[in-house]
Every structure is written in structure tokens, then in C-alpha cells.
Coordinates of C-alpha atoms (C1' of nucleotides) in Angstrom, one line a residue:
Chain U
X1 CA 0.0 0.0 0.0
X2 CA 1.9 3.0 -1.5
X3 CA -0.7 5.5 -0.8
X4 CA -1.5 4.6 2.8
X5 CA 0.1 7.9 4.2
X6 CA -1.8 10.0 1.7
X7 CA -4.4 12.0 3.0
X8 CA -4.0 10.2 5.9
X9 CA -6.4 12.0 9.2
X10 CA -7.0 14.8 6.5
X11 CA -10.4 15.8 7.8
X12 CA -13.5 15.2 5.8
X13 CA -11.6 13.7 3.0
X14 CA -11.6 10.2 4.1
X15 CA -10.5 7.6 0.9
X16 CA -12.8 4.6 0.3
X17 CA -10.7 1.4 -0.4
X18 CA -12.0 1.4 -4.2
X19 CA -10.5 5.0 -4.7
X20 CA -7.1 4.0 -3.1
X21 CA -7.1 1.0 -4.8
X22 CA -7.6 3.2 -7.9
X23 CA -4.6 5.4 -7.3
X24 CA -2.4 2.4 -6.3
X25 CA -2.8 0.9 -10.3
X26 CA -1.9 4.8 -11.2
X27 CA 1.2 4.4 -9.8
X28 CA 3.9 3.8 -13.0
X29 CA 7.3 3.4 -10.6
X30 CA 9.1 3.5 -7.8
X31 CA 12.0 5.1 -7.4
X32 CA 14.8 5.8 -4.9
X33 CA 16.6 9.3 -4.8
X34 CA 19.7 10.1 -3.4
X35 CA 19.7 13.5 -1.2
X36 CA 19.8 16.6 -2.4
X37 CA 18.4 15.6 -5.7
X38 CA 16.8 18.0 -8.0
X39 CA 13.7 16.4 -9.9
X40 CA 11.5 19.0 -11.1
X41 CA 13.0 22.6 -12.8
X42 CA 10.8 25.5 -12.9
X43 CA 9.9 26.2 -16.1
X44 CA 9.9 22.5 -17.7
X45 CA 6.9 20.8 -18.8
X46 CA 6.0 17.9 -17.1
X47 CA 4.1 14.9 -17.5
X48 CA 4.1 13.2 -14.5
X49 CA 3.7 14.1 -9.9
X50 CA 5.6 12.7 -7.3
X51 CA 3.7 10.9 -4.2
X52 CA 6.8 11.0 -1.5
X53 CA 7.0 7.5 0.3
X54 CA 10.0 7.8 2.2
X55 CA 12.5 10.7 2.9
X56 CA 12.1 14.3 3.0
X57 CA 11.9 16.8 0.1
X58 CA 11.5 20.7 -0.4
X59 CA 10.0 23.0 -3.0
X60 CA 12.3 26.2 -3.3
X61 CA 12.8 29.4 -5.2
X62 CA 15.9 30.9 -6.3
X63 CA 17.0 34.8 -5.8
X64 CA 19.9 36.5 -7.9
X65 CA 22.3 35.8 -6.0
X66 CA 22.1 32.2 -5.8
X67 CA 20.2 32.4 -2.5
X68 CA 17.0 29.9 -2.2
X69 CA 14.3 30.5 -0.1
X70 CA 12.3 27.0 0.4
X71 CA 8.6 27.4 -0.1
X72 CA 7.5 23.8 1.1
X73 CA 8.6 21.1 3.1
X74 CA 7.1 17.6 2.4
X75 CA 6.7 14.7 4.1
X76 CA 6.1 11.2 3.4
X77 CA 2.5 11.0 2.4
X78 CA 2.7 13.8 0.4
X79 CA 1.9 14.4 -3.1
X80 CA 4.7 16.3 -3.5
X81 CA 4.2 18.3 -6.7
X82 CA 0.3 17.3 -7.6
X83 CA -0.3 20.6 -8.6
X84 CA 1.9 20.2 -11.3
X85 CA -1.3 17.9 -13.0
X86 CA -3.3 20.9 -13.8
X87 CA -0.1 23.5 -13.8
X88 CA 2.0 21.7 -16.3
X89 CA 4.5 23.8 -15.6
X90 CA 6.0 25.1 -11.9
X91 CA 7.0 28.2 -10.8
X92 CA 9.9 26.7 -8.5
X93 CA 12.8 23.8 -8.3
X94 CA 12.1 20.5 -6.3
X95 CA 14.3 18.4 -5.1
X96 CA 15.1 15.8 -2.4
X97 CA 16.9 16.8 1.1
X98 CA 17.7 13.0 2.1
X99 CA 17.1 10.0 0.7
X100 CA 13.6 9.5 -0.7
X101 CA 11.8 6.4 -2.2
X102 CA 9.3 7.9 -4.5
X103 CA 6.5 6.7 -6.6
X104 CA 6.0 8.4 -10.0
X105 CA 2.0 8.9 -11.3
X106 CA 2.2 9.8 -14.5
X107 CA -0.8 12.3 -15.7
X108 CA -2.1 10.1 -18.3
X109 CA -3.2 8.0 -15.0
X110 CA -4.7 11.0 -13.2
X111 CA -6.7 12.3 -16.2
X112 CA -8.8 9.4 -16.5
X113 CA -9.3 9.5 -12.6
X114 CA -11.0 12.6 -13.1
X115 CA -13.3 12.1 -16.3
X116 CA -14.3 8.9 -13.8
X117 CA -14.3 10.0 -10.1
X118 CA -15.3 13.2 -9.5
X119 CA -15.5 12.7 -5.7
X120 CA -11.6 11.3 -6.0
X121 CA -10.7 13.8 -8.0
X122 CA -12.1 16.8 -5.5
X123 CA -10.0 15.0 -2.8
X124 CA -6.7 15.0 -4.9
X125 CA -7.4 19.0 -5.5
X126 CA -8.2 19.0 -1.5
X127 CA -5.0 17.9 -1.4
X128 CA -3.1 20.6 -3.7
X129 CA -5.1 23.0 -1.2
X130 CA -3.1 22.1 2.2
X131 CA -0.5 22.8 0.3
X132 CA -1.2 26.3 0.0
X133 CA -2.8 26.2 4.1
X134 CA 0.7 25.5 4.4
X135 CA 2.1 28.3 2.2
X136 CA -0.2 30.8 3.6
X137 CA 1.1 29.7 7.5
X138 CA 4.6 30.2 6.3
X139 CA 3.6 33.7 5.3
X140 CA 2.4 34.6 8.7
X141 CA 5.8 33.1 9.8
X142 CA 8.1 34.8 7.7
X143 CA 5.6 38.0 7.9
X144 CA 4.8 38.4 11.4
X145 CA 7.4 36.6 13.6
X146 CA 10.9 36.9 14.9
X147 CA 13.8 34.6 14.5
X148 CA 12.8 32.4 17.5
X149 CA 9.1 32.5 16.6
X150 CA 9.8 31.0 13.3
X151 CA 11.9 28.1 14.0
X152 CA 9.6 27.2 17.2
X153 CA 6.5 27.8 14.7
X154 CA 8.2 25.4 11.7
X155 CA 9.2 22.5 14.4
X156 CA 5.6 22.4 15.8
X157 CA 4.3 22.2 11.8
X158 CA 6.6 19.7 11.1
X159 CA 6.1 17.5 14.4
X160 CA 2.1 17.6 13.9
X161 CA 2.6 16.6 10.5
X162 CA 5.4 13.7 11.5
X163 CA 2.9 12.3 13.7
X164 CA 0.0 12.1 11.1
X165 CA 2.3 10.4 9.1
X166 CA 3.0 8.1 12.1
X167 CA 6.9 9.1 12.4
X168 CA 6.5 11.4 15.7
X169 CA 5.4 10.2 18.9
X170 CA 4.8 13.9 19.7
X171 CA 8.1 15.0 21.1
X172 CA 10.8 13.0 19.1
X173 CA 11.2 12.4 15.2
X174 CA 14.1 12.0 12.7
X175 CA 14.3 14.4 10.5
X176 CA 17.6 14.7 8.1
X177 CA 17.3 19.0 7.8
X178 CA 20.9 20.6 8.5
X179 CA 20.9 24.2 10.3
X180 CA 21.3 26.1 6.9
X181 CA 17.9 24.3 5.6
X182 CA 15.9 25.9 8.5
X183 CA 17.9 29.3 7.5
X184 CA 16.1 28.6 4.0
X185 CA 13.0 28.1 5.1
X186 CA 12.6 30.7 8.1
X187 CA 14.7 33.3 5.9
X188 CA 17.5 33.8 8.0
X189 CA 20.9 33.2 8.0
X190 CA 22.4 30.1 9.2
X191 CA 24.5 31.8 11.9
X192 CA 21.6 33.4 13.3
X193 CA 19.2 30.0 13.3
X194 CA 22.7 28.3 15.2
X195 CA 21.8 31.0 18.1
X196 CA 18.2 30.3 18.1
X197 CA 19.1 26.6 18.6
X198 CA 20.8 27.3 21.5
X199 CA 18.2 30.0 23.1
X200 CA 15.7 26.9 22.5
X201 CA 18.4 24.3 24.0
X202 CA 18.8 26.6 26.7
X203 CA 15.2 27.7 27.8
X204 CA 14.7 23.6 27.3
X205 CA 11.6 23.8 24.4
X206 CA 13.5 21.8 21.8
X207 CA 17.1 20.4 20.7
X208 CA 17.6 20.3 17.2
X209 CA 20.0 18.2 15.8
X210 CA 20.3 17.0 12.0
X211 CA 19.5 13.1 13.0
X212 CA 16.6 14.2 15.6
X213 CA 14.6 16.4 17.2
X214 CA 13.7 16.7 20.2
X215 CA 10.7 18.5 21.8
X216 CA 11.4 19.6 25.6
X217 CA 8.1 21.6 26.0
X218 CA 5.9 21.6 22.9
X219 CA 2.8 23.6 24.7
X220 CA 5.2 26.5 24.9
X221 CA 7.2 25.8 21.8
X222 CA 3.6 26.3 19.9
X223 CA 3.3 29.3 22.5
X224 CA 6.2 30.8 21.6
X225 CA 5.4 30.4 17.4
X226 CA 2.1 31.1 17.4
X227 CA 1.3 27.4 16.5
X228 CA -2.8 26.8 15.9
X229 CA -2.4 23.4 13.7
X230 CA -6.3 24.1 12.5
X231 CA -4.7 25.2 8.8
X232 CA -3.1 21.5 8.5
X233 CA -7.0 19.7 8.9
X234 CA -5.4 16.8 10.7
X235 CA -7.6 15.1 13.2
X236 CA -5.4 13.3 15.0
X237 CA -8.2 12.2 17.7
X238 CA -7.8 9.1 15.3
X239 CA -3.9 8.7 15.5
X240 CA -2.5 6.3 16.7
X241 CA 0.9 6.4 18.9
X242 CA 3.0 5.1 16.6
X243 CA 6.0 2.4 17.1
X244 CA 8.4 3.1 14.1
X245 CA 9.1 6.8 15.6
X246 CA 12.9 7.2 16.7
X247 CA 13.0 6.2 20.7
X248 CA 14.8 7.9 23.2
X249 CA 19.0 7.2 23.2
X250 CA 18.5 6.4 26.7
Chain A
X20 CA -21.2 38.6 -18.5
X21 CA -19.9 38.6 -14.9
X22 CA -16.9 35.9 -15.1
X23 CA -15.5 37.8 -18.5
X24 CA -12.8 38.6 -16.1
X25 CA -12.5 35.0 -15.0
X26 CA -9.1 32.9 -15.8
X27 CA -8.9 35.9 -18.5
X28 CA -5.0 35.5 -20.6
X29 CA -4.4 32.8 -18.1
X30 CA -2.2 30.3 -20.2
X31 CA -4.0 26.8 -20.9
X32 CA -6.9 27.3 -19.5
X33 CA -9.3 29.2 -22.2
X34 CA -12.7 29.1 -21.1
X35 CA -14.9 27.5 -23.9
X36 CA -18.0 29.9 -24.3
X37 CA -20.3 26.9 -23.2
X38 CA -17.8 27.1 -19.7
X39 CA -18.5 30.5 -19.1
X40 CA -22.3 30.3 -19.6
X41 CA -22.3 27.1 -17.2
X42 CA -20.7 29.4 -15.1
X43 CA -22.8 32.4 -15.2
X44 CA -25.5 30.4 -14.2
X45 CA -23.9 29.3 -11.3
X46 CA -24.2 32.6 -9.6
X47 CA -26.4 32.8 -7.0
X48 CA -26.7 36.6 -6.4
X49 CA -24.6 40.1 -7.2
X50 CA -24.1 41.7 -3.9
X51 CA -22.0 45.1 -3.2
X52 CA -20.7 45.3 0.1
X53 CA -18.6 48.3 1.6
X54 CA -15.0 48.8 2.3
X55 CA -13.0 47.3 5.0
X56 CA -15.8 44.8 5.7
X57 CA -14.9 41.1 6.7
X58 CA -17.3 38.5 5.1
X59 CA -15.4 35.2 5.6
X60 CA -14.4 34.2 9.0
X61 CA -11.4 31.8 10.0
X62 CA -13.4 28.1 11.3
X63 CA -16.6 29.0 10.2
X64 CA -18.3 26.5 7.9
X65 CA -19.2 27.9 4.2
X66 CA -21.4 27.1 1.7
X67 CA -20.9 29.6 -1.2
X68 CA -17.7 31.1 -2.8
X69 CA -17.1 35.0 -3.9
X70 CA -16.4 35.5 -7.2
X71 CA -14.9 39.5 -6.8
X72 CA -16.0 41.6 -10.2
X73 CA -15.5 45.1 -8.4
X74 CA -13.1 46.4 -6.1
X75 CA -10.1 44.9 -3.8
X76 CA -10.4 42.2 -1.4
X77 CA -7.7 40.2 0.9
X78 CA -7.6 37.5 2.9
X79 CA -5.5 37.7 6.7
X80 CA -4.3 36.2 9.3
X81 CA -4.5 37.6 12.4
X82 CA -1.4 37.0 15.4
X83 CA -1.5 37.2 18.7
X84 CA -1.3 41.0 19.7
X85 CA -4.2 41.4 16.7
X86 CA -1.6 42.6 14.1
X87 CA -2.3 41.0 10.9
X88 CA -0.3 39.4 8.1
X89 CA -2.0 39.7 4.5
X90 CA -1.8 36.3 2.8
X91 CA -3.7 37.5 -0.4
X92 CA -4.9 40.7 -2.6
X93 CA -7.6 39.8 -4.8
X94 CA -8.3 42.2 -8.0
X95 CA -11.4 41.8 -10.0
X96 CA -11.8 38.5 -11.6
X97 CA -10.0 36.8 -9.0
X98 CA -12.4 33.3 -7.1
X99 CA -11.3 34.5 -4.0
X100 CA -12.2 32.1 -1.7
X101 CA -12.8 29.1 -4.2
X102 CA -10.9 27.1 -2.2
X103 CA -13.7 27.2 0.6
X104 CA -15.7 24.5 -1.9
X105 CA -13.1 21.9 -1.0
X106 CA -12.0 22.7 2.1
X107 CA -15.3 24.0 3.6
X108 CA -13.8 25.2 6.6
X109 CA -11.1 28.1 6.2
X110 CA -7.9 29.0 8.0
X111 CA -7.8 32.5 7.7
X112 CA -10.2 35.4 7.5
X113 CA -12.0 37.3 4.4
X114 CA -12.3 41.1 3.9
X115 CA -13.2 43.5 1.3
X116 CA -10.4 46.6 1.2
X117 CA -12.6 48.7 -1.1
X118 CA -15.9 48.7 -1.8
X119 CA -16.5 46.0 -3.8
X120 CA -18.7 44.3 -6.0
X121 CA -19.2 40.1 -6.1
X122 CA -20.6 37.2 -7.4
X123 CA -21.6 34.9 -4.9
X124 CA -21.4 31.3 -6.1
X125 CA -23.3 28.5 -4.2
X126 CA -21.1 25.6 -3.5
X127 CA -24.2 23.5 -4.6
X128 CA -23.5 24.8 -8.1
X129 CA -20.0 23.9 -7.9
X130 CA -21.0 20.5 -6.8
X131 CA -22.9 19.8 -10.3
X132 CA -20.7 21.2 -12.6
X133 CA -17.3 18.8 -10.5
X134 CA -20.5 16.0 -11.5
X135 CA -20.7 16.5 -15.2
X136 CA -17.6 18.9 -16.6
X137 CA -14.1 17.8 -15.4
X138 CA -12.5 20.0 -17.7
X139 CA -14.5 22.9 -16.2
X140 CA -13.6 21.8 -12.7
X141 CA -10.1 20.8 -14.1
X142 CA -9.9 24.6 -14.2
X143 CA -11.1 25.9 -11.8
X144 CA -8.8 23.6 -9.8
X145 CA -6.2 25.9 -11.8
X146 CA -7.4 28.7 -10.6
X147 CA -6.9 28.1 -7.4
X148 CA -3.1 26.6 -7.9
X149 CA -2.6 30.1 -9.4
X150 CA -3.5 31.4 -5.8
X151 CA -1.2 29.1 -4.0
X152 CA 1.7 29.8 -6.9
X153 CA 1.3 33.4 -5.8
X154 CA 1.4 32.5 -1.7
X155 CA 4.6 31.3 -3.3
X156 CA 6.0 34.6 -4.8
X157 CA 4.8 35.9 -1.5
X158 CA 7.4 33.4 0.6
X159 CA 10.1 34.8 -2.4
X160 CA 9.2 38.2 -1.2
X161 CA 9.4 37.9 2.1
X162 CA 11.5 35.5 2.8
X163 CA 14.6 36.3 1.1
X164 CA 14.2 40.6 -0.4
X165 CA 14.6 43.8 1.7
X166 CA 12.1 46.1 2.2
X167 CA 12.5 48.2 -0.9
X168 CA 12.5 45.1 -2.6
X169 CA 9.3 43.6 -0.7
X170 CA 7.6 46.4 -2.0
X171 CA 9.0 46.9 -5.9
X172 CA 7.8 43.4 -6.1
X173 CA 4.6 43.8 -4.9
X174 CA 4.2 46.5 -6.9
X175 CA 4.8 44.9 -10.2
X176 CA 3.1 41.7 -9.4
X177 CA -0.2 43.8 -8.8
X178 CA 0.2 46.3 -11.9
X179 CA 0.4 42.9 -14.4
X180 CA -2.4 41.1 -12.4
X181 CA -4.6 44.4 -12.7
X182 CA -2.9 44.6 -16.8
X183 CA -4.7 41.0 -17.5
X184 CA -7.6 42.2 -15.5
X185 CA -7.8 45.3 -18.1
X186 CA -7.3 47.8 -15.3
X187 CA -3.7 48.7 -15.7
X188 CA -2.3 50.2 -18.7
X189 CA 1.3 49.0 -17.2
X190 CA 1.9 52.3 -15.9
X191 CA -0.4 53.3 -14.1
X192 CA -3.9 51.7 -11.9
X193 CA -6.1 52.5 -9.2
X194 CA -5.8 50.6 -6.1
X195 CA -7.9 51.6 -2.7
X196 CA -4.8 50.5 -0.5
X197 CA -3.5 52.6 2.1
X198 CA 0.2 52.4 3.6
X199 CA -0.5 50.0 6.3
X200 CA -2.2 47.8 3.8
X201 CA 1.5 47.6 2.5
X202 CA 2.8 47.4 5.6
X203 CA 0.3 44.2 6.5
X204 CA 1.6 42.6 3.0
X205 CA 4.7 43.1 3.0
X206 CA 5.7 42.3 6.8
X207 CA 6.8 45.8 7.4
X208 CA 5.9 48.8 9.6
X209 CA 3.5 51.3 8.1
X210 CA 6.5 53.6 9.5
X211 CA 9.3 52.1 7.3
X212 CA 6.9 51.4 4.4
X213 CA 6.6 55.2 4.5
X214 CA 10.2 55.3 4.2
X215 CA 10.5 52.8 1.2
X216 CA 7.7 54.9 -0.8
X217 CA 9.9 58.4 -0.8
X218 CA 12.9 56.1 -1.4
X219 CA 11.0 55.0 -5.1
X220 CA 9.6 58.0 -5.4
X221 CA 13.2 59.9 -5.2
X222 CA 14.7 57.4 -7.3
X223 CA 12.1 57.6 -9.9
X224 CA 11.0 54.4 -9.6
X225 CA 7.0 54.3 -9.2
X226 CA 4.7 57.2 -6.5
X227 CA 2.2 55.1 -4.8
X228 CA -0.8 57.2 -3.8
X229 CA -3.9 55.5 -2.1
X230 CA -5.9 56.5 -5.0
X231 CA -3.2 55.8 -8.0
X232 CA -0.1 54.1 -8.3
X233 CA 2.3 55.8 -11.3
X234 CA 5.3 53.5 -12.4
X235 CA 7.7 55.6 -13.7
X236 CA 10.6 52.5 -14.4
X237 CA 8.7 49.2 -14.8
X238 CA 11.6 47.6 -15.8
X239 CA 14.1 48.8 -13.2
X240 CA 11.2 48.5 -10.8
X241 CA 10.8 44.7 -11.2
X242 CA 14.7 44.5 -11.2
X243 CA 14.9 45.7 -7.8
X244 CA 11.9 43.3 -6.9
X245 CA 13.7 40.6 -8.2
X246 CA 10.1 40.1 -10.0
X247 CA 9.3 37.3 -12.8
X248 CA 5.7 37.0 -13.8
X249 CA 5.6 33.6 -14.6
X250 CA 4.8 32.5 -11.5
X251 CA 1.1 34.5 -12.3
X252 CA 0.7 32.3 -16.3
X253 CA -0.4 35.2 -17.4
X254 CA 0.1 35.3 -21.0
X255 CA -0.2 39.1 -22.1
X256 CA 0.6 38.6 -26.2
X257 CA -3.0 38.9 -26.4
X258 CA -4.2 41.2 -23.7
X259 CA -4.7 44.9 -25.1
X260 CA -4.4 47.5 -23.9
X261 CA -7.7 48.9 -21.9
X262 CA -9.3 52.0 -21.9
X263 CA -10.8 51.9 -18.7
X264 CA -8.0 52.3 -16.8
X265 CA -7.1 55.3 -15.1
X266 CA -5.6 58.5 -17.0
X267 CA -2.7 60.6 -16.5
X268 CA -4.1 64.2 -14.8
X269 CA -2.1 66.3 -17.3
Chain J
dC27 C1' 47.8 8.8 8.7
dA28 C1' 47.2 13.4 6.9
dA29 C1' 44.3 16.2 4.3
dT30 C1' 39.9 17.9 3.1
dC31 C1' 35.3 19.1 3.5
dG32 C1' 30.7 19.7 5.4
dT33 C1' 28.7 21.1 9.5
dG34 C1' 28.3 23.5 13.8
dA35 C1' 29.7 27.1 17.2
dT36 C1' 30.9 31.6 18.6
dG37 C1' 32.6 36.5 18.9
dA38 C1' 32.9 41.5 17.2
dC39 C1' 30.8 44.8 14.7
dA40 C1' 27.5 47.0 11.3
dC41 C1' 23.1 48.3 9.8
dA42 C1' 18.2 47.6 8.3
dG43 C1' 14.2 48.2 10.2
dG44 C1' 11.4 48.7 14.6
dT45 C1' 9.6 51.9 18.2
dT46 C1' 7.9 56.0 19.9
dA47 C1' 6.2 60.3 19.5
dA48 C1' 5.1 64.5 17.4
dT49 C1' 3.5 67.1 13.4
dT50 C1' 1.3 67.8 9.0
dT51 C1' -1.9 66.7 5.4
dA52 C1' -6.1 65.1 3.3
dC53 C1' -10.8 64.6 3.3
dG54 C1' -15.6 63.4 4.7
dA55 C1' -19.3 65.1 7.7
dT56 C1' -22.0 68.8 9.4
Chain T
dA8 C1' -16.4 76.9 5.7
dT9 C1' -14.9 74.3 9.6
dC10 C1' -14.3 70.6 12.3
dG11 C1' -12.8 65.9 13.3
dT12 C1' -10.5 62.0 12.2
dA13 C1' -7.7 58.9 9.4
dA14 C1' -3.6 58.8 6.9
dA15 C1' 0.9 60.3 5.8
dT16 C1' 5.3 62.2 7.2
dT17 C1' 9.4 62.8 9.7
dA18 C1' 13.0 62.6 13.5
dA19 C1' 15.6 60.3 17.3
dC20 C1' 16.8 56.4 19.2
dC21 C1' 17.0 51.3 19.8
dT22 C1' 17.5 46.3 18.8
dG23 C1' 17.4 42.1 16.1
dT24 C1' 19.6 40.1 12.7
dG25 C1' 23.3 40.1 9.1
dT26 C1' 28.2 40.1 8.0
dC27 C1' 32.7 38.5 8.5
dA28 C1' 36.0 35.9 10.6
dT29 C1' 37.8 32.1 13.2
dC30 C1' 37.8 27.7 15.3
dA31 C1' 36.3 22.8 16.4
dC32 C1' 34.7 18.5 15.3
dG33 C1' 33.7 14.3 12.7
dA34 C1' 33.4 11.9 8.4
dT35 C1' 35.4 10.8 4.1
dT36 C1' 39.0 10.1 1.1
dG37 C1' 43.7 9.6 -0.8

DNA sequence: CAATCGTGATGACACAGGTTAATTTACGAT
DNA sequence: ATCGTAAATTAACCTGTGTCATCACGATTG
């Protein structure tokens, strides 16, 4: 089951076994990526969207001076660049951070999903639109809140998010981002997002580290970035505490 | 014809005359509403969508100490809150900025025309990827350009969404915002934006006034925004140019 | 085993933009 | 016309983050 994580506790968007049977037989490959892989170039035309199954991957745009400033983050589950079905063609690079396992769905598949299933096809655009939830909470980061505020506000996304996809336990998950990711995501510099690591190390809320992360206090880690999950539409009343999440080094 | 505005020069998506009529029959009522007025509300369930035909509309997020951060402008043509059919439940809040004129669309209409015309809904899906592609430009902006730049960029994405909409002659356009609208957009002070406006103004660059916006350097002005329209697939080779947009006052 | 490179850590200093507050201008209401 | 209020403007000062530079550590690689 290749799509199990997809649209997994998305509320009110609940897939019927026929429809994730259907978008099982419109998967054409699998594939495994090495990090730091770019796979889609703005621009291009493409033909086929990535569902991520493994690993961790970013969408990003780049400035003059060879800067990037990371627009997404995905997670296993996602369908990393669906919007690229009705697009055609992107506005932005993607590429892997580590390792992925991917599987490819080329659009051929997808179109006849939606001359067939209208009710599957509303819940792939669903889909497209947590995406921009997502964007639009990463404005309000980058917009309204300071250094600290960011990177507290992007490790409480990203641990909600883990555990819908059953890789947090709440406090703990693996997650392969170096400090000068988060400085492209939170638009900062990497020497400044090293002292925000340590003010959160040191006020015990969190301890970042490439291979895991740690949450010390994620009440007031949410607190201090303004966290309200609502614009995810998990409803994790249904999770389950999963077993496969990194333990404790104890 | 209120949806003439509608997807208008947006590439690969022409709206077949039988599509616009299917459409135009969705529309429930034409309602005007006054400026600064919110009519969307962040968790509230929704059953209709604004189509805006008049006027300037955004949508917000509110923080904690009741600042805001604008996630979206909307200019006439725009489906503001199409994304409400999917999602039903919104993440961030709904306001008019000018008076403004709409269409209001029953998501019950929606719901027939996803039933019988996927390459209709196939669009309209578009439409609201263009949104999220612009969220995107919006992380660009502020996540990686200074404030001079924040605001060149914003600028010149407005004056070629307002050119497709027939209400910029790419010089010039009316648009009802006042400075701490561009402070709200752009993450900035209504204090410093103040500073960045005299800054283009002395430099030639564009005047904004609340009631008219004069570019005097487009091109150097989207330099300094670091601003690429194809984010917006907009294609302009067949726009022309309007006469309803505003004149110089020689 | 040394050399290299990617990553993280830290200090000194600079500056863009925030804060506060006061003043001026524009404009709708009466 | 005149008043009242919202918006725009400007100045003085402050601070969060950037810039630049250096060093430490561990993992590769030759």
C-alpha cells in the first residue's frame, strides 16, 4: 500500500478502499533518490507528480544571488508536486533533502481518474489546497514573527505533521534537515538559526539536531510560534501512537 | 457577463463559451458590500464562494497581539475564496479593502458542474493553484528581499495582475490601499513602508498614492523586486491594452 | 595517517528596520 | 467653511539580525 500515508487523518476527505485502490494501479514506478536531488526545474513541462514515500523533500525558489528561499517542506505521504497535473508547468525547483523512495504517477493515469471519479478527484485537489494552508502559515511566519518565533512555529508544523504520518510520537522524530535548511526556510541566516538553537536548547523547548529532534516543551514551543495546527486539517483524535518513531538514546 | 474577467490570458486554460455560460448560471446573487468589511471568518463552515467583479479584497491572518499578516490581494476576476468548496472550513479570514462588488457562487453549483464537466472543474482547480503559486512569490518576497524590494515586487506583481484584468495600462492603476495595507503585506511597519515609498519616489521608480499608483521605471522596478511574472501564467501577447484604466491628470 | 570538507559554534561589529512620538496633510461630515 | 478623524510624514533612538571571521569536530577520502 503505497498510498496509505496520503491524506491520511486529513479531515472530511476520508478515501474509500475502491478510490485508493484506484490510485495504487496509477502508480507507474518507484523510485529511490539520493539526497539533495533536484527532480523538477521550474519552467519544464512535465508529465508526471511525485507521491513522496520515504525521505524528506523541499520546493524552493531561487534569488539573484544564488540564495533559495524553500517554499515547502514535504513529508512522506505527500503528493509532493500534484499541482503540477493541472499546472503543467512550476514556478519553482524540487528536489530531495535526504534520501527519498518515491513513486512516480504519470498524468495520463490522473486524467482518466478525473473524467471517472469526481468525488476522487475533488479530494486530490483538496490535497493541492493544504498545500497552499501550508504556504499561507509560512507567510504569517516569515511575515509576522521573529527569529525564534519562526523556528519554534516550523518544528511544531513539522512534528504535527510527522505524527500524522506516524513518524513522531509527539516530542521525538528523525528528520535529516541541517541548520542552513531551516535558514532557508525561516529566511534567515544560518549563523543566526545556530543561536536560536541554542536559546531553544537553553530555555529547554527543543534540541535540534540533524538526525533528531527533540521537543522539551511543545505547549510552549507552539506558544512561543504562534502554532494553531487548524490550517493542517489533521484530526489526530484518530492517530495512533505510533512504534516506528525514533526512541529515546537512553 | 460577470466571469469575462475569470481565468482571462491565463495560459491553458481558455474558457470554452459553453464554460462561461455554465458558469454564469452558477451565480447565486450580485451583492455590493462596503470597504473594510470582513465577510469570511477563519473556522466557520461555508457554503458559497465570492467571485470578486469590483473592487479589492484580501484574505489575513491575524497574530496574537491582533496585528495581521496579509496572505492574499484579490483584484477583480479573481475566485477569491474558491478554495472554501473543497475545504469548507477556512484558515484565515475574508475582507473587502474597497468597496466591492461580487458574485456569490453556491457551492451546490460547484458540486454539479465537478458531476458533469471535469475539464471545467479541471480549471477551476487551476485557478486556485494560481493562488497558492502566488502564496509562493509571496514566501520569495518575504523571505529572502529587503524592504524596498518587498515592496518593488509587490508592486509589479499587482500592476500585471490588474494589466490581465484590463485595469492597468502598465503604468499606471487605481488601487484603494493605504500604507498599512502595504505594511500588512509586506511584513513591514507602516512607519518604514513610508520610508520605502519616498525612497522609489526619489529614485524615480513608481509614486504610490492610495488612489493611484504611477510607475515611472517598470523595468528597473521589477529588477529591484527581483520580479518574474511567470509564476502569475499570465500570458499578455493577447491582452490589449484597456481604456478603462485610469488617465494621467495632465 | 594526513588532508579535506561539510557542519556546527561563537565573537565583534554593522546596519536595516522597529519603536515611539510629534507634526502635518487630506478629506468626509456637518 | 470648519471641524474631526484617518492617513501620511518625519525625527531620534534602539534592537534584532546580518556580516565577517575564526575555530572545532567528525566523516570521508587519498
Amino acid at each position: 500500500m503505497f498510498t496509505e500515508r496520503f491524506l491520511r487523518h486529513r479531515r472530511g476527505v476520508h478515501l474509500e478502499i475502491e478510490e485508493r485502490a484506484r490510485l495504487e494501479t496509477a502508480i507507474g514506478e518507484i523510485k529511490t533518490l539520493p539526497p539533495r536531488t533536484n527532480v523538477v526545474v521550474a519552467g519544464e513541462e512535465l508529465s508526471q507528480s511525485i507521491l513522496l514515500l520515504e525521505g524528506f523533500m523541499s520546493r524552493y525558489i531561487d534569488d539573484r544571488n544564488g540564495l533559495r528561499q524553500l517554499v515547502a517542506v514535504h513529508v512522506p505521504g505527500d503528493f509532493v508536486d500534484l499541482h503540477a497535473f493541472p499546472l503543467k508547468i512550476l514556478d519553482h525547483d524540487v528536489a530531495t533533502m535526504t534520501a527519498a523512495t518515491v513513486a512516480i504517477v504519470p498524468h495520463s493515469a490522473l486524467e482518466t481518474i478525473t473524467q471517472d471519479l469526481p468525488a476522487l478527484s475533488r479530494k486530490l485537489w483538496f490535497s493541492t489546497l493544504i498545500d497552499a494552508a501550508i504556504h499561507r502559515a509560512w507567510l504569517f511566519r516569515l511575515g509576522r514573527l521573529d527569529a525564534v518565533g519562526r523556528v519554534a512555529h516550523f518544528i511544531s508544523e513539522t512534528n504535527v505533521r510527522l505524527m500524522s504520518a506516524g513518524l513522531s510520537d509527539g516530542r521525538r522524530f528523525a528528520l535529516g534537515l541541517i541548520q542552513s535548511d531551516l535558514a532557508e526556510i525561516c529566511g534567515l541566516t544560518n549563523v543566526h538559526i545556530n543561536r536560536v538553537l541554542r536559546q531553544l536548547r537553553e530555555e529547554r523547548l527543543c534540541v535540534f539536531r540533524s538526525s533528531l529532534v527533540e521537543i522539551l516543551d511543545p505547549e510552549k514551543l507552539a506558544a512561543v510560534g504562534q502554532f494553531n495546527p487548524a490550517y493542517l486539517y489533521i484530526d489526530l483524535q484518530s492517530a495512533e501512537v505510533p512504534s516506528s518513531c525514533p526512541r529515546p538514546i537512553t
